[in-house]
PDB file of C-alpha atoms and ligand atoms in Angstrom:
ATOM      1  CA  MET A   1     108.543  82.816 121.528  1.00  0.00           C
ATOM      2  CA  ASN A   2     112.009  82.290 119.360  1.00  0.00           C
ATOM      3  CA  GLY A   3     113.215  84.504 117.058  1.00  0.00           C
ATOM      4  CA  MET A   4     111.228  87.780 117.549  1.00  0.00           C
ATOM      5  CA  LEU A   5     113.894  90.007 118.330  1.00  0.00           C
ATOM      6  CA  SER A   6     115.888  88.903 115.233  1.00  0.00           C
ATOM      7  CA  LEU A   7     113.000  90.521 113.332  1.00  0.00           C
ATOM      8  CA  LYS A   8     114.341  93.883 114.360  1.00  0.00           C
ATOM      9  CA  GLY A   9     117.816  93.170 112.880  1.00  0.00           C
ATOM     10  CA  GLY A  10     120.337  96.049 112.927  1.00  0.00           C
ATOM     11  CA  ARG A  11     117.736  98.735 113.071  1.00  0.00           C
ATOM     12  CA  ALA A  12     116.831 101.266 115.656  1.00  0.00           C
ATOM     13  CA  CYS A  13     113.117 100.361 115.298  1.00  0.00           C
ATOM     14  CA  ILE A  14     110.369  98.537 113.517  1.00  0.00           C
ATOM     15  CA  LEU A  15     107.988 101.107 112.095  1.00  0.00           C
ATOM     16  CA  ALA A  16     104.489 100.136 111.699  1.00  0.00           C
ATOM     17  CA  PRO A  17     102.094 102.599 110.578  1.00  0.00           C
ATOM     18  CA  SER A  18      98.450 102.225 111.434  1.00  0.00           C
ATOM     19  CA  ILE A  19      95.929 102.142 108.676  1.00  0.00           C
ATOM     20  CA  LEU A  20      93.415 103.577 111.321  1.00  0.00           C
ATOM     21  CA  SER A  21      94.387 107.071 110.018  1.00  0.00           C
ATOM     22  CA  ALA A  22      94.590 106.081 106.467  1.00  0.00           C
ATOM     23  CA  ASP A  23      91.571 107.183 104.021  1.00  0.00           C
ATOM     24  CA  PRO A  24      89.179 104.391 104.152  1.00  0.00           C
ATOM     25  CA  LEU A  25      88.254 104.721 100.732  1.00  0.00           C
ATOM     26  CA  SER A  26      91.868 103.893  99.574  1.00  0.00           C
ATOM     27  CA  VAL A  27      93.793 101.923 102.249  1.00  0.00           C
ATOM     28  CA  GLY A  28      95.710  99.935  99.526  1.00  0.00           C
ATOM     29  CA  ASP A  29      96.978 103.165  97.866  1.00  0.00           C
ATOM     30  CA  ALA A  30      97.868 104.925 101.312  1.00  0.00           C
ATOM     31  CA  ILE A  31     100.170 101.756 101.796  1.00  0.00           C
ATOM     32  CA  ARG A  32     101.529 101.965  98.576  1.00  0.00           C
ATOM     33  CA  SER A  33     102.111 105.697  99.079  1.00  0.00           C
ATOM     34  CA  LEU A  34     104.793 104.802 101.913  1.00  0.00           C
ATOM     35  CA  GLY A  35     107.143 103.552  99.084  1.00  0.00           C
ATOM     36  CA  GLY A  36     108.676 100.804 101.429  1.00  0.00           C
ATOM     37  CA  GLU A  37     109.069 103.225 104.187  1.00  0.00           C
ATOM     38  CA  GLY A  38     106.894 101.322 106.544  1.00  0.00           C
ATOM     39  CA  ASP A  39     107.820  97.888 108.075  1.00  0.00           C
ATOM     40  CA  TRP A  40     104.780  96.538 109.349  1.00  0.00           C
ATOM     41  CA  ILE A  41     101.068  96.939 108.450  1.00  0.00           C
ATOM     42  CA  HIS A  42      99.234  97.849 111.822  1.00  0.00           C
ATOM     43  CA  VAL A  43      95.477  97.184 111.820  1.00  0.00           C
ATOM     44  CA  ASP A  44      93.455  98.363 114.632  1.00  0.00           C
ATOM     45  CA  VAL A  45      90.391  96.427 115.233  1.00  0.00           C
ATOM     46  CA  ALA A  46      87.895  98.127 117.554  1.00  0.00           C
ATOM     47  CA  ASP A  47      84.601  97.006 118.533  1.00  0.00           C
ATOM     48  CA  GLY A  48      82.442  99.858 120.026  1.00  0.00           C
ATOM     49  CA  HIS A  49      82.516  98.124 123.383  1.00  0.00           C
ATOM     50  CA  PHE A  50      85.937  97.842 124.807  1.00  0.00           C
ATOM     51  CA  VAL A  51      86.651 101.105 122.843  1.00  0.00           C
ATOM     52  CA  PRO A  52      84.254 103.831 121.731  1.00  0.00           C
ATOM     53  CA  ASN A  53      85.030 103.231 118.140  1.00  0.00           C
ATOM     54  CA  LEU A  54      84.089 100.852 115.483  1.00  0.00           C
ATOM     55  CA  THR A  55      86.609  99.887 112.745  1.00  0.00           C
ATOM     56  CA  PHE A  56      87.883  96.910 110.724  1.00  0.00           C
ATOM     57  CA  GLY A  57      86.767  93.268 110.595  1.00  0.00           C
ATOM     58  CA  PRO A  58      88.474  90.323 109.374  1.00  0.00           C
ATOM     59  CA  MET A  59      87.640  90.833 105.902  1.00  0.00           C
ATOM     60  CA  MET A  60      90.103  93.692 105.846  1.00  0.00           C
ATOM     61  CA  VAL A  61      92.789  91.642 107.048  1.00  0.00           C
ATOM     62  CA  SER A  62      92.010  89.184 104.376  1.00  0.00           C
ATOM     63  CA  ALA A  63      92.233  91.844 101.653  1.00  0.00           C
ATOM     64  CA  LEU A  64      95.342  93.301 103.033  1.00  0.00           C
ATOM     65  CA  ARG A  65      97.071  89.725 102.965  1.00  0.00           C
ATOM     66  CA  ARG A  66      95.796  89.283  99.120  1.00  0.00           C
ATOM     67  CA  GLY A  67      96.664  92.850  98.197  1.00  0.00           C
ATOM     68  CA  PHE A  68     100.269  92.665  99.957  1.00  0.00           C
ATOM     69  CA  PRO A  69     101.225  89.048 100.318  1.00  0.00           C
ATOM     70  CA  ASP A  70     104.609  89.678 101.640  1.00  0.00           C
ATOM     71  CA  ALA A  71     103.638  92.144 104.138  1.00  0.00           C
ATOM     72  CA  PHE A  72     104.051  91.562 107.927  1.00  0.00           C
ATOM     73  CA  ILE A  73     100.307  92.132 109.276  1.00  0.00           C
ATOM     74  CA  ASP A  74     100.350  93.291 112.722  1.00  0.00           C
ATOM     75  CA  VAL A  75      96.578  92.941 114.004  1.00  0.00           C
ATOM     76  CA  HIS A  76      95.767  94.797 117.346  1.00  0.00           C
ATOM     77  CA  LEU A  77      92.423  93.682 118.705  1.00  0.00           C
ATOM     78  CA  MET A  78      90.730  96.278 121.006  1.00  0.00           C
ATOM     79  CA  VAL A  79      87.702  94.064 121.329  1.00  0.00           C
ATOM     80  CA  THR A  80      86.070  92.463 124.272  1.00  0.00           C
ATOM     81  CA  PRO A  81      85.825  89.457 125.130  1.00  0.00           C
ATOM     82  CA  ALA A  82      88.840  88.855 123.008  1.00  0.00           C
ATOM     83  CA  GLU A  83      88.538  85.247 123.013  1.00  0.00           C
ATOM     84  CA  ASP A  84      85.253  85.521 120.949  1.00  0.00           C
ATOM     85  CA  PHE A  85      87.003  87.190 118.095  1.00  0.00           C
ATOM     86  CA  ILE A  86      90.269  85.562 117.480  1.00  0.00           C
ATOM     87  CA  GLY A  87      88.670  82.571 115.501  1.00  0.00           C
ATOM     88  CA  MET A  88      87.490  85.189 113.145  1.00  0.00           C
ATOM     89  CA  PHE A  89      91.041  86.415 112.200  1.00  0.00           C
ATOM     90  CA  MET A  90      92.835  83.274 112.312  1.00  0.00           C
ATOM     91  CA  ASN A  91      92.312  82.278 108.838  1.00  0.00           C
ATOM     92  CA  THR A  92      93.091  85.830 107.502  1.00  0.00           C
ATOM     93  CA  GLY A  93      96.737  85.761 107.257  1.00  0.00           C
ATOM     94  CA  PRO A  94      97.874  87.944 110.181  1.00  0.00           C
ATOM     95  CA  ASP A  95     101.519  87.410 111.499  1.00  0.00           C
ATOM     96  CA  ILE A  96     100.663  88.653 114.783  1.00  0.00           C
ATOM     97  CA  ILE A  97      97.354  89.021 116.823  1.00  0.00           C
ATOM     98  CA  THR A  98      97.637  91.052 119.916  1.00  0.00           C
ATOM     99  CA  VAL A  99      94.820  91.263 122.520  1.00  0.00           C
ATOM    100  CA  GLN A 100      94.416  93.621 125.234  1.00  0.00           C
ATOM    101  CA  ALA A 101      95.025  92.056 128.626  1.00  0.00           C
ATOM    102  CA  GLU A 102      92.061  93.970 129.975  1.00  0.00           C
ATOM    103  CA  ALA A 103      89.788  92.612 127.193  1.00  0.00           C
ATOM    104  CA  ALA A 104      90.063  88.878 127.466  1.00  0.00           C
ATOM    105  CA  ARG A 105      88.151  86.902 130.342  1.00  0.00           C
ATOM    106  CA  HIS A 106      91.195  84.299 130.240  1.00  0.00           C
ATOM    107  CA  VAL A 107      94.153  86.159 128.748  1.00  0.00           C
ATOM    108  CA  HIS A 108      96.489  82.669 129.245  1.00  0.00           C
ATOM    109  CA  ARG A 109      93.967  80.702 127.285  1.00  0.00           C
ATOM    110  CA  THR A 110      93.352  83.306 124.625  1.00  0.00           C
ATOM    111  CA  LEU A 111      97.085  83.718 123.889  1.00  0.00           C
ATOM    112  CA  GLN A 112      97.560  79.964 123.841  1.00  0.00           C
ATOM    113  CA  ALA A 113      94.642  79.519 121.187  1.00  0.00           C
ATOM    114  CA  ILE A 114      96.519  82.079 118.899  1.00  0.00           C
ATOM    115  CA  ARG A 115      99.682  80.319 119.447  1.00  0.00           C
ATOM    116  CA  ASP A 116      98.265  77.027 118.830  1.00  0.00           C
ATOM    117  CA  ALA A 117      96.790  78.452 115.519  1.00  0.00           C
ATOM    118  CA  GLY A 118     100.429  79.098 114.414  1.00  0.00           C
ATOM    119  CA  ILE A 119     100.312  82.757 114.655  1.00  0.00           C
ATOM    120  CA  THR A 120     102.505  85.070 116.923  1.00  0.00           C
ATOM    121  CA  PRO A 121     100.713  86.060 120.143  1.00  0.00           C
ATOM    122  CA  GLY A 122     101.072  89.512 121.370  1.00  0.00           C
ATOM    123  CA  VAL A 123      99.383  91.218 124.553  1.00  0.00           C
ATOM    124  CA  GLY A 124      98.508  94.757 125.128  1.00  0.00           C
ATOM    125  CA  ILE A 125      98.077  97.023 128.103  1.00  0.00           C
ATOM    126  CA  ASP A 126      96.333 100.473 128.567  1.00  0.00           C
ATOM    127  CA  PRO A 127      97.954 103.269 130.126  1.00  0.00           C
ATOM    128  CA  GLY A 128      95.845 102.451 133.446  1.00  0.00           C
ATOM    129  CA  THR A 129      96.849  99.143 133.630  1.00  0.00           C
ATOM    130  CA  PRO A 130      99.910  98.089 135.430  1.00  0.00           C
ATOM    131  CA  VAL A 131     102.761  96.256 133.858  1.00  0.00           C
ATOM    132  CA  ARG A 132     102.892  93.532 136.389  1.00  0.00           C
ATOM    133  CA  VAL A 133      99.708  92.067 135.168  1.00  0.00           C
ATOM    134  CA  LEU A 134     101.740  90.840 132.291  1.00  0.00           C
ATOM    135  CA  GLU A 135     104.098  88.839 134.218  1.00  0.00           C
ATOM    136  CA  PRO A 136     102.416  85.430 134.179  1.00  0.00           C
ATOM    137  CA  VAL A 137     102.252  85.538 130.044  1.00  0.00           C
ATOM    138  CA  LEU A 138     105.513  87.183 129.295  1.00  0.00           C
ATOM    139  CA  HIS A 139     106.943  83.764 128.649  1.00  0.00           C
ATOM    140  CA  MET A 140     104.385  83.000 126.034  1.00  0.00           C
ATOM    141  CA  VAL A 141     104.293  86.184 123.959  1.00  0.00           C
ATOM    142  CA  GLY A 142     106.162  87.398 120.679  1.00  0.00           C
ATOM    143  CA  LEU A 143     105.214  90.893 121.312  1.00  0.00           C
ATOM    144  CA  VAL A 144     104.015  93.209 124.282  1.00  0.00           C
ATOM    145  CA  LEU A 145     102.071  96.290 123.344  1.00  0.00           C
ATOM    146  CA  VAL A 146     102.217  99.166 125.622  1.00  0.00           C
ATOM    147  CA  MET A 147      99.521 101.693 124.823  1.00  0.00           C
ATOM    148  CA  THR A 148     101.079 105.091 124.924  1.00  0.00           C
ATOM    149  CA  VAL A 149      97.445 106.701 124.670  1.00  0.00           C
ATOM    150  CA  ASN A 150      94.183 105.503 125.877  1.00  0.00           C
ATOM    151  CA  PRO A 151      93.017 103.092 122.873  1.00  0.00           C
ATOM    152  CA  GLY A 152      90.178 103.761 120.532  1.00  0.00           C
ATOM    153  CA  PHE A 153      91.361 106.783 118.308  1.00  0.00           C
ATOM    154  CA  GLY A 154      94.201 108.091 116.439  1.00  0.00           C
ATOM    155  CA  GLY A 155      95.523 111.646 116.914  1.00  0.00           C
ATOM    156  CA  GLN A 156      95.822 111.627 120.686  1.00  0.00           C
ATOM    157  CA  LYS A 157      98.709 113.042 122.704  1.00  0.00           C
ATOM    158  CA  PHE A 158     101.667 110.730 123.853  1.00  0.00           C
ATOM    159  CA  LEU A 159     101.460 109.945 127.689  1.00  0.00           C
ATOM    160  CA  PRO A 160     105.075 110.004 129.343  1.00  0.00           C
ATOM    161  CA  GLU A 161     104.144 108.285 132.185  1.00  0.00           C
ATOM    162  CA  THR A 162     103.899 105.041 130.090  1.00  0.00           C
ATOM    163  CA  LEU A 163     107.760 105.204 129.572  1.00  0.00           C
ATOM    164  CA  SER A 164     108.386 103.442 132.872  1.00  0.00           C
ATOM    165  CA  LYS A 165     106.498 100.462 131.603  1.00  0.00           C
ATOM    166  CA  VAL A 166     109.000 100.051 128.582  1.00  0.00           C
ATOM    167  CA  LYS A 167     111.819 100.305 130.796  1.00  0.00           C
ATOM    168  CA  HIS A 168     110.389  97.739 133.324  1.00  0.00           C
ATOM    169  CA  LEU A 169     109.677  95.342 130.437  1.00  0.00           C
ATOM    170  CA  VAL A 170     113.426  95.750 128.930  1.00  0.00           C
ATOM    171  CA  ARG A 171     114.841  94.926 132.304  1.00  0.00           C
ATOM    172  CA  GLU A 172     112.335  91.788 132.957  1.00  0.00           C
ATOM    173  CA  ARG A 173     113.254  90.461 129.418  1.00  0.00           C
ATOM    174  CA  ALA A 174     117.025  90.615 130.143  1.00  0.00           C
ATOM    175  CA  VAL A 175     116.566  88.837 133.473  1.00  0.00           C
ATOM    176  CA  GLN A 176     114.413  86.111 132.231  1.00  0.00           C
ATOM    177  CA  SER A 177     115.802  85.850 128.690  1.00  0.00           C
ATOM    178  CA  PHE A 178     112.600  86.186 126.938  1.00  0.00           C
ATOM    179  CA  ASP A 179     112.267  87.249 123.465  1.00  0.00           C
ATOM    180  CA  PHE A 180     109.411  89.473 122.813  1.00  0.00           C
ATOM    181  CA  LEU A 181     109.203  92.633 121.069  1.00  0.00           C
ATOM    182  CA  ILE A 182     108.171  95.832 122.843  1.00  0.00           C
ATOM    183  CA  GLU A 183     105.710  97.781 120.514  1.00  0.00           C
ATOM    184  CA  CYS A 184     104.483 101.396 121.582  1.00  0.00           C
ATOM    185  CA  ASP A 185     101.281 102.613 120.379  1.00  0.00           C
ATOM    186  CA  GLY A 186      99.710 106.061 120.350  1.00  0.00           C
ATOM    187  CA  GLY A 187     100.986 109.427 119.785  1.00  0.00           C
ATOM    188  CA  VAL A 188     104.241 108.379 118.147  1.00  0.00           C
ATOM    189  CA  ASN A 189     105.637 111.053 115.767  1.00  0.00           C
ATOM    190  CA  SER A 190     109.103 112.492 114.886  1.00  0.00           C
ATOM    191  CA  GLY A 191     109.157 114.311 118.302  1.00  0.00           C
ATOM    192  CA  THR A 192     108.520 111.301 120.428  1.00  0.00           C
ATOM    193  CA  ALA A 193     110.011 108.484 118.723  1.00  0.00           C
ATOM    194  CA  GLY A 194     113.537 109.125 120.083  1.00  0.00           C
ATOM    195  CA  VAL A 195     112.507 109.033 123.665  1.00  0.00           C
ATOM    196  CA  LEU A 196     110.505 105.821 122.946  1.00  0.00           C
ATOM    197  CA  VAL A 197     113.421 104.061 121.444  1.00  0.00           C
ATOM    198  CA  LYS A 198     115.939 105.409 124.159  1.00  0.00           C
ATOM    199  CA  ALA A 199     113.562 103.648 126.639  1.00  0.00           C
ATOM    200  CA  GLY A 200     113.538 100.535 124.705  1.00  0.00           C
ATOM    201  CA  CYS A 201     110.886 100.425 122.364  1.00  0.00           C
ATOM    202  CA  ASP A 202     111.392  98.188 119.444  1.00  0.00           C
ATOM    203  CA  VAL A 203     108.232  98.641 117.261  1.00  0.00           C
ATOM    204  CA  LEU A 204     106.785 102.064 116.857  1.00  0.00           C
ATOM    205  CA  VAL A 205     103.019 102.281 115.697  1.00  0.00           C
ATOM    206  CA  ALA A 206     102.361 105.488 114.163  1.00  0.00           C
ATOM    207  CA  GLY A 207      99.002 106.421 112.615  1.00  0.00           C
ATOM    208  CA  SER A 208      98.251 110.234 112.143  1.00  0.00           C
ATOM    209  CA  ALA A 209     101.710 111.416 111.957  1.00  0.00           C
ATOM    210  CA  VAL A 210     102.113 109.030 108.802  1.00  0.00           C
ATOM    211  CA  TYR A 211      98.836 108.925 107.010  1.00  0.00           C
ATOM    212  CA  GLU A 212      97.681 112.411 108.006  1.00  0.00           C
ATOM    213  CA  SER A 213     100.979 114.197 107.061  1.00  0.00           C
ATOM    214  CA  GLY A 214     100.334 114.616 103.256  1.00  0.00           C
ATOM    215  CA  ASP A 215     103.545 112.954 102.552  1.00  0.00           C
ATOM    216  CA  PRO A 216     103.723 109.304 104.331  1.00  0.00           C
ATOM    217  CA  ALA A 217     107.055 108.314 102.983  1.00  0.00           C
ATOM    218  CA  ARG A 218     108.699 111.514 104.297  1.00  0.00           C
ATOM    219  CA  ALA A 219     107.125 111.420 107.477  1.00  0.00           C
ATOM    220  CA  ALA A 220     108.025 107.587 108.047  1.00  0.00           C
ATOM    221  CA  ARG A 221     111.644 108.577 107.498  1.00  0.00           C
ATOM    222  CA  GLU A 222     111.589 111.416 109.694  1.00  0.00           C
ATOM    223  CA  ILE A 223     110.168 109.147 112.548  1.00  0.00           C
ATOM    224  CA  ARG A 224     112.937 106.769 111.820  1.00  0.00           C
ATOM    225  CA  ARG A 225     115.472 109.495 111.788  1.00  0.00           C
ATOM    226  CA  ASN A 226     114.358 110.624 115.124  1.00  0.00           C
ATOM    227  CA  ALA A 227     114.330 107.143 116.351  1.00  0.00           C
ATOM    228  CA  GLU A 228     118.215 106.576 115.346  1.00  0.00           C
ATOM    229  CA  SER A 229     119.078 109.641 116.844  1.00  0.00           C
ATOM    230  CA  GLU A 230     118.504 108.312 120.239  1.00  0.00           C
ATOM    231  CA  TRP A 231     119.164 104.458 119.637  1.00  0.00           C
ATOM    232  CA  ARG A 232     121.925 102.689 121.548  1.00  0.00           C
ATOM    233  CA  VAL A 233     122.993  99.375 120.152  1.00  0.00           C
TER     234      VAL A 233
HETATM  235  C1  DX5 B   1      94.658 103.536 119.302  1.00  0.00           C
HETATM  236  C2  DX5 B   1      95.207 102.671 118.280  1.00  0.00           C
HETATM  237  C3  DX5 B   1      96.478 103.235 117.497  1.00  0.00           C
HETATM  238  C4  DX5 B   1      96.365 104.526 116.724  1.00  0.00           C
HETATM  239  C5  DX5 B   1      97.497 105.298 116.875  1.00  0.00           C
HETATM  240  O1  DX5 B   1      93.464 103.137 119.792  1.00  0.00           O
HETATM  241  O2  DX5 B   1      95.527 101.567 118.727  1.00  0.00           O
HETATM  242  O3  DX5 B   1      97.075 102.165 116.821  1.00  0.00           O
HETATM  243  O4  DX5 B   1      96.092 104.115 115.429  1.00  0.00           O
HETATM  244  O5  DX5 B   1      97.237 106.320 116.172  1.00  0.00           O
HETATM  245  P1  DX5 B   1      98.084 107.649 116.410  1.00  0.00           P
HETATM  246  O6  DX5 B   1      99.496 107.353 115.841  1.00  0.00           O
HETATM  247  O7  DX5 B   1      97.592 108.776 115.570  1.00  0.00           O
HETATM  248  O8  DX5 B   1      98.197 108.194 118.088  1.00  0.00           O
HETATM  249 ZN1   ZN B   2      97.168  99.871 117.541  1.00  0.00          ZN
END
């Protein structure tokens, strides 16, 4: 994929607040309460099978696209089998659709189908999945999502053992001249953002730390400040 790293521009990180932690009765208001401090809208789709939670469907992504026509919408599918769900989301206006490697019967074919629909494909891995399983598909993705908690719920504690995967991906990307962004998802807050960015994370997903903070705009600024404090250009 070309041009993905340029999305980061000159910033320490792209911040992707997850609406999983927003009040379900007022998701639009929650996004607006960020006052532009968030970069992407992260949408966690959980199916009650791959993960023990049931969240949003394609109607939510369509509604977000209508309500926020210029937003960058980052859809994270935690559903299995992933290939049975991607068609439902293709016409809803997402910028990225990420599937979990563990949840696709044929991950290469699934990523190809997303790409053929003109949407940037992303691939994710759980904390218990080795990063090497991604090697055959790294050339075809625009984003690699490293789960830094076990998927399914917001508000869990960051797992530091996942950092070695971020570092491995940074090295592999440089050696092979790939162009994917590295996204970390789970347990991101103003205390963990710095260590993630230092390891090489480009996109920080943050749910509870932003939307359950009482002041989402301020929480987002604090995460960004912590990220900047550890960032090396
Ligand atoms: C977890 C989701 C995350 C979640 C992160 O399954 O993929 O995106 O919203 O929540 P926090 O930031 O609260 O750990
Ligand atoms: Zn997510």
